[in-house]
PDB file of C-alpha atoms in Angstrom:
ATOM      1  CA  MET A   1      57.377 -41.958   9.218  1.00 81.00           C
ATOM      2  CA  MET A   2      56.846 -38.314   8.206  1.00 93.00           C
ATOM      3  CA  ASN A   3      53.457 -37.064   7.381  1.00 95.00           C
ATOM      4  CA  CYS A   4      52.570 -34.050   4.980  1.00 96.00           C
ATOM      5  CA  LYS A   5      51.909 -31.693   7.798  1.00 96.00           C
ATOM      6  CA  GLN A   6      55.734 -32.291   9.132  1.00 96.00           C
ATOM      7  CA  ALA A   7      56.936 -32.182   5.471  1.00 97.00           C
ATOM      8  CA  THR A   8      55.205 -28.999   4.667  1.00 97.00           C
ATOM      9  CA  ARG A   9      56.530 -27.378   7.921  1.00 97.00           C
ATOM     10  CA  LEU A  10      60.096 -28.511   6.958  1.00 97.00           C
ATOM     11  CA  LEU A  11      59.677 -27.346   3.285  1.00 97.00           C
ATOM     12  CA  SER A  12      58.649 -23.733   4.740  1.00 97.00           C
ATOM     13  CA  GLU A  13      61.397 -23.841   7.476  1.00 96.00           C
ATOM     14  CA  GLN A  14      64.282 -24.826   5.059  1.00 95.00           C
ATOM     15  CA  LEU A  15      63.681 -21.445   3.493  1.00 95.00           C
ATOM     16  CA  GLU A  16      64.750 -19.881   6.844  1.00 94.00           C
ATOM     17  CA  ARG A  17      67.395 -22.484   8.132  1.00 94.00           C
ATOM     18  CA  PRO A  18      69.406 -25.302   6.827  1.00 95.00           C
ATOM     19  CA  LEU A  19      67.741 -28.566   7.844  1.00 95.00           C
ATOM     20  CA  HIS A  20      69.924 -31.125   9.871  1.00 93.00           C
ATOM     21  CA  GLY A  21      70.772 -34.561   8.492  1.00 92.00           C
ATOM     22  CA  GLY A  22      67.972 -36.521   9.886  1.00 93.00           C
ATOM     23  CA  GLU A  23      65.091 -33.871   8.856  1.00 95.00           C
ATOM     24  CA  LYS A  24      66.677 -33.782   5.281  1.00 95.00           C
ATOM     25  CA  LEU A  25      66.717 -37.633   4.731  1.00 95.00           C
ATOM     26  CA  GLN A  26      63.126 -38.096   6.176  1.00 95.00           C
ATOM     27  CA  LEU A  27      61.980 -35.342   4.047  1.00 97.00           C
ATOM     28  CA  LYS A  28      63.585 -36.757   0.955  1.00 96.00           C
ATOM     29  CA  LEU A  29      61.898 -39.912   1.676  1.00 95.00           C
ATOM     30  CA  HIS A  30      58.463 -38.350   1.929  1.00 96.00           C
ATOM     31  CA  LEU A  31      58.809 -36.383  -1.121  1.00 96.00           C
ATOM     32  CA  LEU A  32      59.678 -39.538  -3.143  1.00 95.00           C
ATOM     33  CA  MET A  33      56.201 -40.771  -2.305  1.00 94.00           C
ATOM     34  CA  CYS A  34      54.113 -37.712  -2.011  1.00 96.00           C
ATOM     35  CA  ARG A  35      53.259 -35.665  -5.059  1.00 95.00           C
ATOM     36  CA  GLY A  36      51.261 -33.139  -3.057  1.00 95.00           C
ATOM     37  CA  CYS A  37      54.186 -32.270  -0.877  1.00 97.00           C
ATOM     38  CA  ARG A  38      56.572 -32.126  -3.958  1.00 96.00           C
ATOM     39  CA  ASN A  39      54.206 -29.630  -5.290  1.00 95.00           C
ATOM     40  CA  PHE A  40      54.111 -27.668  -2.246  1.00 96.00           C
ATOM     41  CA  GLY A  41      57.891 -27.485  -1.977  1.00 96.00           C
ATOM     42  CA  ASP A  42      58.041 -26.149  -5.713  1.00 94.00           C
ATOM     43  CA  GLN A  43      55.117 -23.563  -4.600  1.00 94.00           C
ATOM     44  CA  MET A  44      57.339 -22.475  -1.508  1.00 95.00           C
ATOM     45  CA  ARG A  45      60.172 -21.558  -4.033  1.00 92.00           C
ATOM     46  CA  THR A  46      57.572 -20.094  -6.254  1.00 91.00           C
ATOM     47  CA  LEU A  47      56.008 -17.997  -3.503  1.00 92.00           C
ATOM     48  CA  ARG A  48      59.631 -16.452  -2.620  1.00 92.00           C
ATOM     49  CA  GLN A  49      60.106 -15.503  -6.421  1.00 88.00           C
ATOM     50  CA  LEU A  50      56.682 -14.152  -6.641  1.00 86.00           C
ATOM     51  CA  SER A  51      57.439 -12.122  -3.486  1.00 86.00           C
ATOM     52  CA  LYS A  52      60.576 -10.446  -4.801  1.00 81.00           C
ATOM     53  CA  GLY A  53      58.578  -9.660  -8.109  1.00 77.00           C
ATOM     54  CA  TYR A  54      55.728  -8.324  -6.072  1.00 73.00           C
ATOM     55  CA  ALA A  55      57.796  -6.040  -4.138  1.00 64.00           C
ATOM     56  CA  LYS A  56      59.535  -4.820  -7.360  1.00 65.00           C
ATOM     57  CA  THR A  57      56.188  -4.368  -9.154  1.00 63.00           C
ATOM     58  CA  ALA A  58      54.857  -2.532  -6.294  1.00 55.00           C
ATOM     59  CA  SER A  59      57.594  -0.155  -6.185  1.00 52.00           C
ATOM     60  CA  GLU A  60      57.378   0.464  -9.951  1.00 57.00           C
ATOM     61  CA  ALA A  61      53.729   0.593 -10.138  1.00 50.00           C
ATOM     62  CA  ASP A  62      53.438   3.587  -7.511  1.00 44.00           C
ATOM     63  CA  GLY A  63      51.390   6.152  -9.218  1.00 42.00           C
ATOM     64  CA  LYS A  64      49.253   3.432 -11.040  1.00 44.00           C
ATOM     65  CA  ASP A  65      47.550   1.361  -8.422  1.00 44.00           C
ATOM     66  CA  GLY A  66      50.169   1.483  -5.895  1.00 39.00           C
ATOM     67  CA  ALA A  67      47.800   1.855  -2.937  1.00 41.00           C
ATOM     68  CA  ALA A  68      46.166  -1.415  -3.553  1.00 41.00           C
ATOM     69  CA  ARG A  69      49.598  -2.953  -3.435  1.00 41.00           C
ATOM     70  CA  GLY A  70      50.515  -1.683   0.047  1.00 40.00           C
ATOM     71  CA  SER A  71      53.390   0.140  -1.694  1.00 38.00           C
ATOM     72  CA  SER A  72      53.940   2.557   1.312  1.00 38.00           C
ATOM     73  CA  ASP A  73      55.451  -0.312   3.079  1.00 38.00           C
ATOM     74  CA  LEU A  74      57.570  -1.467   0.361  1.00 38.00           C
ATOM     75  CA  ASP A  75      59.110   1.521  -1.266  1.00 37.00           C
ATOM     76  CA  SER A  76      62.462   2.240   0.355  1.00 35.00           C
TER      77      SER A  76
ATOM     78  CA  MET B   1      59.877  12.170  36.460  1.00 40.00           C
ATOM     79  CA  SER B   2      59.620  10.972  39.966  1.00 40.00           C
ATOM     80  CA  ASP B   3      56.569   9.441  40.696  1.00 41.00           C
ATOM     81  CA  SER B   4      56.113   9.897  44.428  1.00 40.00           C
ATOM     82  CA  GLU B   5      57.099  13.611  43.860  1.00 39.00           C
ATOM     83  CA  GLY B   6      54.376  14.007  41.166  1.00 39.00           C
ATOM     84  CA  SER B   7      51.611  12.663  43.281  1.00 40.00           C
ATOM     85  CA  ASP B   8      52.823  14.382  46.463  1.00 38.00           C
ATOM     86  CA  SER B   9      52.587  17.767  44.940  1.00 37.00           C
ATOM     87  CA  PHE B  10      49.431  16.914  43.143  1.00 38.00           C
ATOM     88  CA  VAL B  11      47.974  16.053  46.437  1.00 39.00           C
ATOM     89  CA  GLU B  12      49.222  18.898  48.424  1.00 37.00           C
ATOM     90  CA  GLU B  13      47.876  21.530  45.959  1.00 37.00           C
ATOM     91  CA  GLY B  14      44.246  20.061  45.663  1.00 37.00           C
ATOM     92  CA  SER B  15      43.986  19.813  49.495  1.00 39.00           C
ATOM     93  CA  SER B  16      45.758  22.469  51.104  1.00 38.00           C
ATOM     94  CA  GLY B  17      42.900  23.647  53.422  1.00 38.00           C
ATOM     95  CA  VAL B  18      42.685  20.051  54.809  1.00 39.00           C
ATOM     96  CA  GLU B  19      46.321  19.783  54.967  1.00 38.00           C
ATOM     97  CA  ARG B  20      46.735  22.744  57.244  1.00 37.00           C
ATOM     98  CA  ASP B  21      43.889  21.446  59.501  1.00 38.00           C
ATOM     99  CA  ALA B  22      45.703  18.125  59.825  1.00 39.00           C
ATOM    100  CA  ALA B  23      48.987  19.518  60.406  1.00 38.00           C
ATOM    101  CA  VAL B  24      47.580  20.816  63.638  1.00 37.00           C
ATOM    102  CA  SER B  25      46.164  17.312  64.669  1.00 42.00           C
ATOM    103  CA  GLY B  26      48.152  17.099  67.932  1.00 39.00           C
ATOM    104  CA  PRO B  27      46.259  19.642  70.021  1.00 40.00           C
ATOM    105  CA  SER B  28      42.818  18.795  68.522  1.00 48.00           C
ATOM    106  CA  GLY B  29      43.597  15.293  69.655  1.00 54.00           C
ATOM    107  CA  ALA B  30      42.394  13.838  66.312  1.00 61.00           C
ATOM    108  CA  THR B  31      44.110  10.512  65.352  1.00 65.00           C
ATOM    109  CA  VAL B  32      45.070   9.291  61.906  1.00 62.00           C
ATOM    110  CA  GLU B  33      42.072   7.033  61.914  1.00 64.00           C
ATOM    111  CA  GLU B  34      39.774   9.821  62.753  1.00 67.00           C
ATOM    112  CA  GLN B  35      41.216  12.257  60.030  1.00 63.00           C
ATOM    113  CA  LEU B  36      40.891   9.407  57.474  1.00 63.00           C
ATOM    114  CA  VAL B  37      37.322   8.859  58.189  1.00 66.00           C
ATOM    115  CA  ASP B  38      36.775  12.598  58.215  1.00 74.00           C
ATOM    116  CA  PRO B  39      34.003  12.681  55.455  1.00 79.00           C
ATOM    117  CA  GLN B  40      35.600  16.020  53.870  1.00 81.00           C
ATOM    118  CA  PHE B  41      39.244  14.624  53.763  1.00 78.00           C
ATOM    119  CA  LEU B  42      38.147  11.111  52.603  1.00 80.00           C
ATOM    120  CA  ALA B  43      35.961  12.770  49.836  1.00 84.00           C
ATOM    121  CA  GLU B  44      38.895  14.946  48.676  1.00 81.00           C
ATOM    122  CA  LEU B  45      41.329  12.387  48.812  1.00 82.00           C
ATOM    123  CA  ARG B  46      39.079   9.969  46.677  1.00 87.00           C
ATOM    124  CA  ALA B  47      38.369  12.540  44.266  1.00 84.00           C
ATOM    125  CA  GLN B  48      42.098  13.247  43.842  1.00 80.00           C
ATOM    126  CA  MET B  49      42.735   9.402  43.531  1.00 83.00           C
ATOM    127  CA  LEU B  50      39.979   8.951  41.054  1.00 84.00           C
ATOM    128  CA  LYS B  51      41.004  11.626  38.929  1.00 79.00           C
ATOM    129  CA  PHE B  52      44.581  10.097  38.855  1.00 76.00           C
ATOM    130  CA  ALA B  53      43.331   6.434  38.220  1.00 78.00           C
ATOM    131  CA  ARG B  54      40.995   7.590  35.418  1.00 79.00           C
ATOM    132  CA  LEU B  55      43.855   9.491  33.648  1.00 71.00           C
ATOM    133  CA  GLN B  56      45.896   6.286  33.689  1.00 69.00           C
ATOM    134  CA  LEU B  57      43.357   3.577  33.095  1.00 73.00           C
ATOM    135  CA  ARG B  58      40.779   5.417  30.991  1.00 75.00           C
ATOM    136  CA  ASP B  59      38.092   3.346  32.542  1.00 82.00           C
ATOM    137  CA  ASP B  60      35.715   4.679  35.104  1.00 86.00           C
ATOM    138  CA  ASP B  61      34.692   1.267  36.534  1.00 88.00           C
ATOM    139  CA  GLN B  62      38.277   0.134  36.711  1.00 87.00           C
ATOM    140  CA  ALA B  63      39.486   3.422  38.199  1.00 88.00           C
ATOM    141  CA  GLU B  64      36.746   3.365  40.885  1.00 91.00           C
ATOM    142  CA  ASP B  65      37.758  -0.338  41.791  1.00 90.00           C
ATOM    143  CA  ALA B  66      41.408   0.432  42.042  1.00 89.00           C
ATOM    144  CA  VAL B  67      40.675   3.498  44.423  1.00 90.00           C
ATOM    145  CA  GLN B  68      38.589   1.553  46.287  1.00 90.00           C
ATOM    146  CA  GLU B  69      41.113  -1.260  46.901  1.00 88.00           C
ATOM    147  CA  ALA B  70      43.963   1.397  47.578  1.00 87.00           C
ATOM    148  CA  LEU B  71      41.744   2.971  50.127  1.00 85.00           C
ATOM    149  CA  ALA B  72      40.859  -0.302  51.830  1.00 85.00           C
ATOM    150  CA  GLY B  73      44.598  -1.275  51.730  1.00 81.00           C
ATOM    151  CA  ALA B  74      45.538   1.911  53.396  1.00 79.00           C
ATOM    152  CA  LEU B  75      42.959   1.776  56.300  1.00 76.00           C
ATOM    153  CA  LYS B  76      44.146  -1.809  56.895  1.00 77.00           C
ATOM    154  CA  ASN B  77      47.632  -0.382  57.762  1.00 72.00           C
ATOM    155  CA  ILE B  78      46.519   3.123  59.163  1.00 70.00           C
ATOM    156  CA  GLU B  79      48.487   2.824  62.325  1.00 68.00           C
ATOM    157  CA  SER B  80      51.822   3.105  60.612  1.00 66.00           C
ATOM    158  CA  PHE B  81      50.999   6.686  59.527  1.00 64.00           C
ATOM    159  CA  ALA B  82      51.561   9.855  61.618  1.00 59.00           C
ATOM    160  CA  ARG B  83      50.749  12.606  59.375  1.00 62.00           C
ATOM    161  CA  GLN B  84      48.170  12.947  56.657  1.00 61.00           C
ATOM    162  CA  SER B  85      50.766  13.988  53.905  1.00 63.00           C
ATOM    163  CA  ALA B  86      52.541  10.678  54.531  1.00 69.00           C
ATOM    164  CA  LEU B  87      49.267   8.937  54.527  1.00 73.00           C
ATOM    165  CA  LYS B  88      48.376  10.484  51.109  1.00 74.00           C
ATOM    166  CA  THR B  89      51.572   9.648  49.641  1.00 76.00           C
ATOM    167  CA  TRP B  90      51.498   6.293  50.573  1.00 76.00           C
ATOM    168  CA  VAL B  91      47.874   5.872  49.637  1.00 79.00           C
ATOM    169  CA  PHE B  92      48.675   6.949  46.247  1.00 80.00           C
ATOM    170  CA  SER B  93      51.762   4.544  46.092  1.00 77.00           C
ATOM    171  CA  ILE B  94      49.243   1.760  46.668  1.00 81.00           C
ATOM    172  CA  LEU B  95      46.840   3.242  44.062  1.00 83.00           C
ATOM    173  CA  LYS B  96      49.663   3.068  41.614  1.00 79.00           C
ATOM    174  CA  PHE B  97      50.351  -0.593  42.341  1.00 79.00           C
ATOM    175  CA  LYS B  98      46.448  -1.262  41.665  1.00 80.00           C
ATOM    176  CA  ILE B  99      46.592   0.649  38.709  1.00 79.00           C
ATOM    177  CA  ALA B 100      49.764  -1.187  37.310  1.00 77.00           C
ATOM    178  CA  ASP B 101      48.007  -4.513  38.164  1.00 79.00           C
ATOM    179  CA  ALA B 102      44.794  -3.360  36.381  1.00 78.00           C
ATOM    180  CA  LEU B 103      46.899  -2.524  33.339  1.00 75.00           C
ATOM    181  CA  ARG B 104      49.061  -5.853  33.262  1.00 74.00           C
ATOM    182  CA  TYR B 105      45.791  -7.738  33.914  1.00 76.00           C
ATOM    183  CA  ARG B 106      44.110  -5.879  30.972  1.00 72.00           C
ATOM    184  CA  GLN B 107      47.107  -6.652  28.724  1.00 68.00           C
ATOM    185  CA  ARG B 108      47.193 -10.245  29.642  1.00 71.00           C
ATOM    186  CA  VAL B 109      43.487 -10.842  28.977  1.00 70.00           C
ATOM    187  CA  ILE B 110      43.479  -9.227  25.683  1.00 66.00           C
ATOM    188  CA  ALA B 111      46.797 -11.119  24.666  1.00 68.00           C
ATOM    189  CA  SER B 112      45.338 -14.397  25.916  1.00 68.00           C
ATOM    190  CA  SER B 113      41.927 -13.928  24.320  1.00 68.00           C
ATOM    191  CA  GLN B 114      43.442 -13.032  20.970  1.00 67.00           C
ATOM    192  CA  LEU B 115      45.800 -15.916  21.092  1.00 67.00           C
ATOM    193  CA  GLY B 116      42.827 -18.065  21.806  1.00 73.00           C
ATOM    194  CA  ASP B 117      40.924 -16.990  18.937  1.00 77.00           C
ATOM    195  CA  GLU B 118      44.037 -17.107  16.673  1.00 78.00           C
ATOM    196  CA  GLU B 119      44.973 -20.754  17.875  1.00 83.00           C
ATOM    197  CA  GLN B 120      41.416 -21.838  16.975  1.00 84.00           C
ATOM    198  CA  ARG B 121      41.480 -20.570  13.625  1.00 86.00           C
ATOM    199  CA  GLU B 122      44.704 -21.872  12.766  1.00 89.00           C
ATOM    200  CA  GLN B 123      43.575 -25.199  14.202  1.00 89.00           C
ATOM    201  CA  GLN B 124      40.460 -24.981  11.968  1.00 90.00           C
ATOM    202  CA  PHE B 125      42.394 -24.010   8.901  1.00 91.00           C
ATOM    203  CA  MET B 126      45.051 -26.919   9.604  1.00 93.00           C
ATOM    204  CA  ASP B 127      42.182 -29.493  10.017  1.00 92.00           C
ATOM    205  CA  ALA B 128      40.605 -28.281   6.739  1.00 92.00           C
ATOM    206  CA  LEU B 129      44.014 -28.993   4.981  1.00 94.00           C
ATOM    207  CA  PHE B 130      45.114 -32.204   6.670  1.00 95.00           C
ATOM    208  CA  LYS B 131      43.491 -35.258   7.747  1.00 94.00           C
ATOM    209  CA  THR B 132      43.938 -36.429  11.452  1.00 92.00           C
ATOM    210  CA  ASN B 133      46.920 -38.702  10.333  1.00 93.00           C
ATOM    211  CA  GLY B 134      48.684 -35.554   8.865  1.00 94.00           C
ATOM    212  CA  HIS B 135      48.212 -36.255   5.368  1.00 95.00           C
ATOM    213  CA  TRP B 136      46.484 -33.982   2.928  1.00 95.00           C
ATOM    214  CA  HIS B 137      42.729 -34.241   2.433  1.00 94.00           C
ATOM    215  CA  ARG B 138      42.587 -35.217  -1.161  1.00 91.00           C
ATOM    216  CA  ALA B 139      40.823 -32.080  -2.394  1.00 90.00           C
ATOM    217  CA  GLU B 140      43.553 -29.943  -0.960  1.00 92.00           C
ATOM    218  CA  ARG B 141      46.690 -31.798  -2.041  1.00 93.00           C
ATOM    219  CA  PRO B 142      48.734 -28.899  -3.592  1.00 94.00           C
ATOM    220  CA  THR B 143      48.852 -29.335  -7.499  1.00 90.00           C
ATOM    221  CA  SER B 144      51.638 -28.185  -9.904  1.00 88.00           C
ATOM    222  CA  TRP B 145      51.798 -24.532 -10.658  1.00 84.00           C
ATOM    223  CA  ASN B 146      54.042 -24.907 -13.838  1.00 69.00           C
ATOM    224  CA  GLY B 147      51.276 -24.729 -16.401  1.00 57.00           C
ATOM    225  CA  PRO B 148      49.678 -21.285 -16.039  1.00 50.00           C
ATOM    226  CA  GLN B 149      52.862 -19.549 -14.522  1.00 54.00           C
ATOM    227  CA  GLY B 150      53.111 -17.525 -17.869  1.00 53.00           C
ATOM    228  CA  GLY B 151      50.203 -15.247 -16.752  1.00 63.00           C
ATOM    229  CA  VAL B 152      51.908 -14.474 -13.405  1.00 65.00           C
ATOM    230  CA  GLN B 153      53.205 -11.075 -14.539  1.00 67.00           C
ATOM    231  CA  SER B 154      49.740  -9.801 -15.511  1.00 75.00           C
ATOM    232  CA  ASP B 155      47.969  -7.206 -13.460  1.00 77.00           C
ATOM    233  CA  HIS B 156      45.196  -9.633 -12.766  1.00 81.00           C
ATOM    234  CA  PHE B 157      47.631 -11.838 -11.187  1.00 83.00           C
ATOM    235  CA  TRP B 158      48.852  -9.048  -8.876  1.00 83.00           C
ATOM    236  CA  ARG B 159      45.367  -8.188  -7.766  1.00 84.00           C
ATOM    237  CA  VAL B 160      44.669 -11.684  -6.858  1.00 86.00           C
ATOM    238  CA  PHE B 161      47.927 -11.662  -5.012  1.00 87.00           C
ATOM    239  CA  ASP B 162      47.056  -8.518  -3.107  1.00 84.00           C
ATOM    240  CA  ALA B 163      43.833  -9.997  -2.002  1.00 88.00           C
ATOM    241  CA  CYS B 164      45.404 -13.182  -0.839  1.00 90.00           C
ATOM    242  CA  LEU B 165      47.980 -11.138   1.170  1.00 86.00           C
ATOM    243  CA  ASN B 166      45.312  -8.981   2.554  1.00 84.00           C
ATOM    244  CA  GLY B 167      43.299 -12.131   3.637  1.00 86.00           C
ATOM    245  CA  LEU B 168      46.225 -13.310   5.921  1.00 88.00           C
ATOM    246  CA  PRO B 169      45.928 -12.515   9.585  1.00 86.00           C
ATOM    247  CA  GLU B 170      47.490  -9.294  10.334  1.00 80.00           C
ATOM    248  CA  LYS B 171      50.653 -10.680  12.366  1.00 83.00           C
ATOM    249  CA  GLN B 172      51.105 -13.223   9.559  1.00 89.00           C
ATOM    250  CA  ALA B 173      50.927 -10.659   6.790  1.00 86.00           C
ATOM    251  CA  ARG B 174      53.346  -8.453   8.578  1.00 82.00           C
ATOM    252  CA  VAL B 175      55.949 -11.124   9.225  1.00 88.00           C
ATOM    253  CA  PHE B 176      55.594 -12.507   5.762  1.00 89.00           C
ATOM    254  CA  MET B 177      56.119  -9.091   4.130  1.00 84.00           C
ATOM    255  CA  MET B 178      59.090  -8.209   6.475  1.00 84.00           C
ATOM    256  CA  ARG B 179      60.787 -11.490   5.510  1.00 88.00           C
ATOM    257  CA  GLU B 180      59.823 -12.043   1.939  1.00 87.00           C
ATOM    258  CA  PHE B 181      59.375  -8.309   0.388  1.00 80.00           C
ATOM    259  CA  ILE B 182      61.638  -6.273   2.578  1.00 78.00           C
ATOM    260  CA  GLU B 183      64.021  -9.519   2.965  1.00 81.00           C
ATOM    261  CA  LEU B 184      65.047  -8.863   6.445  1.00 83.00           C
ATOM    262  CA  GLU B 185      66.878 -11.918   8.166  1.00 87.00           C
ATOM    263  CA  SER B 186      65.157 -13.830  10.836  1.00 88.00           C
ATOM    264  CA  GLU B 187      67.101 -12.460  13.753  1.00 88.00           C
ATOM    265  CA  GLU B 188      66.156  -8.829  12.562  1.00 86.00           C
ATOM    266  CA  ILE B 189      62.486  -9.704  12.551  1.00 87.00           C
ATOM    267  CA  CYS B 190      62.745 -11.650  15.827  1.00 90.00           C
ATOM    268  CA  SER B 191      64.266  -8.847  17.652  1.00 86.00           C
ATOM    269  CA  GLN B 192      61.931  -6.156  16.149  1.00 80.00           C
ATOM    270  CA  LEU B 193      58.868  -7.956  17.046  1.00 83.00           C
ATOM    271  CA  SER B 194      60.078  -9.860  20.034  1.00 86.00           C
ATOM    272  CA  LEU B 195      59.673 -13.183  18.639  1.00 89.00           C
ATOM    273  CA  SER B 196      61.493 -16.493  19.299  1.00 93.00           C
ATOM    274  CA  THR B 197      63.038 -17.967  16.280  1.00 94.00           C
ATOM    275  CA  SER B 198      60.601 -21.092  16.366  1.00 93.00           C
ATOM    276  CA  ASN B 199      57.621 -18.454  16.718  1.00 92.00           C
ATOM    277  CA  LEU B 200      58.946 -16.670  13.747  1.00 95.00           C
ATOM    278  CA  HIS B 201      58.996 -20.105  11.715  1.00 96.00           C
ATOM    279  CA  VAL B 202      55.610 -21.132  12.735  1.00 95.00           C
ATOM    280  CA  ILE B 203      54.132 -17.713  11.648  1.00 95.00           C
ATOM    281  CA  LEU B 204      55.964 -17.857   8.358  1.00 96.00           C
ATOM    282  CA  TYR B 205      54.816 -21.574   7.827  1.00 97.00           C
ATOM    283  CA  ARG B 206      51.053 -20.581   8.634  1.00 95.00           C
ATOM    284  CA  ALA B 207      51.379 -17.570   6.258  1.00 95.00           C
ATOM    285  CA  ARG B 208      52.810 -19.514   3.354  1.00 96.00           C
ATOM    286  CA  LEU B 209      50.056 -22.211   3.782  1.00 96.00           C
ATOM    287  CA  ARG B 210      47.397 -19.555   3.718  1.00 95.00           C
ATOM    288  CA  LEU B 211      48.943 -17.909   0.811  1.00 94.00           C
ATOM    289  CA  ARG B 212      49.703 -20.891  -1.166  1.00 94.00           C
ATOM    290  CA  GLU B 213      46.141 -22.087  -0.750  1.00 93.00           C
ATOM    291  CA  CYS B 214      44.594 -18.904  -1.681  1.00 92.00           C
ATOM    292  CA  LEU B 215      46.762 -18.376  -4.819  1.00 90.00           C
ATOM    293  CA  GLU B 216      45.891 -22.049  -5.904  1.00 88.00           C
ATOM    294  CA  ASN B 217      42.202 -21.703  -5.369  1.00 86.00           C
ATOM    295  CA  SER B 218      42.148 -18.007  -6.829  1.00 81.00           C
ATOM    296  CA  TRP B 219      44.588 -18.401  -9.600  1.00 80.00           C
ATOM    297  CA  PHE B 220      46.232 -21.308 -10.427  1.00 80.00           C
ATOM    298  CA  GLU B 221      43.337 -23.838 -10.267  1.00 72.00           C
ATOM    299  CA  THR B 222      41.030 -21.424 -12.134  1.00 66.00           C
ATOM    300  CA  SER B 223      43.808 -20.854 -14.852  1.00 63.00           C
ATOM    301  CA  ALA B 224      44.424 -24.623 -15.013  1.00 62.00           C
ATOM    302  CA  ALA B 225      40.686 -25.269 -15.481  1.00 62.00           C
ATOM    303  CA  ARG B 226      40.447 -22.366 -18.116  1.00 60.00           C
ATOM    304  CA  SER B 227      43.348 -23.765 -19.957  1.00 62.00           C
ATOM    305  CA  ARG B 228      41.539 -27.023 -20.109  1.00 61.00           C
ATOM    306  CA  GLY B 229      38.362 -25.483 -21.369  1.00 59.00           C
ATOM    307  CA  GLU B 230      36.284 -25.931 -18.416  1.00 52.00           C
ATOM    308  CA  SER B 231      33.883 -23.429 -17.190  1.00 46.00           C
ATOM    309  CA  THR B 232      35.010 -21.582 -14.321  1.00 41.00           C
ATOM    310  CA  ALA B 233      31.890 -20.168 -13.316  1.00 40.00           C
TER     311      ALA B 233
END
């Protein structure tokens, strides 16, 4: 039985690679029963969205407070 | 650049006087052993080696050690050298090995001590989140971020996001930014930073765990509390 540590690891990893059948099934079962990890999964997607938004804001916000946003690394 | 050439000419220049004396070692009857224990020759050779080692290692003690060991190594095998110039070349080649060893050792020590600290910090962080059975500690269980997301585009939110990002260990922040901001593919990050794929996955996982933790504590929970009318002080 998968625990939350393993489930969160897979929830992060599925942003990087497709999970294989066994992993998918076990994760699904775990998520059915675990609201915390369901939320974590949603948060992973949100984090990815936010990061895209951040990169955009950072490049737009240049003069304003771009320094605080580490824009030097992001503008391209 | 050829190493042996470099040190050779370096040696010849610095010790021309001694070199000439040594070249006529035949008639004077001095053996290589005798030459090497000649105080003046030894002092000059040592000084040259030290200068060289210091330049490489930038650490006086380590340079001293490397020179000492190289000289000791040379003395052990002294009979295989007929001429001082050959001897010097050889001593310098030993010295280079010693220096390379010292540099490698230094790198290994730094790498492993950093790794040790890092792993310990990660372990502590994981222990704070998960119980020994791998399930969430009740207080750490992720909440729903749906409620206050409307405020996400505000300047205040991005300042919190910045702070959370700055709070990540340096390597995690760098990898996370390469992956999520610059949107590089895994393989590209792996090859740029010489990471294995599983290495990369672990780093990203840790970065995401920390980031979400920080965002939840510093933004979403406080916003949720605010919207519930609770005091956030």
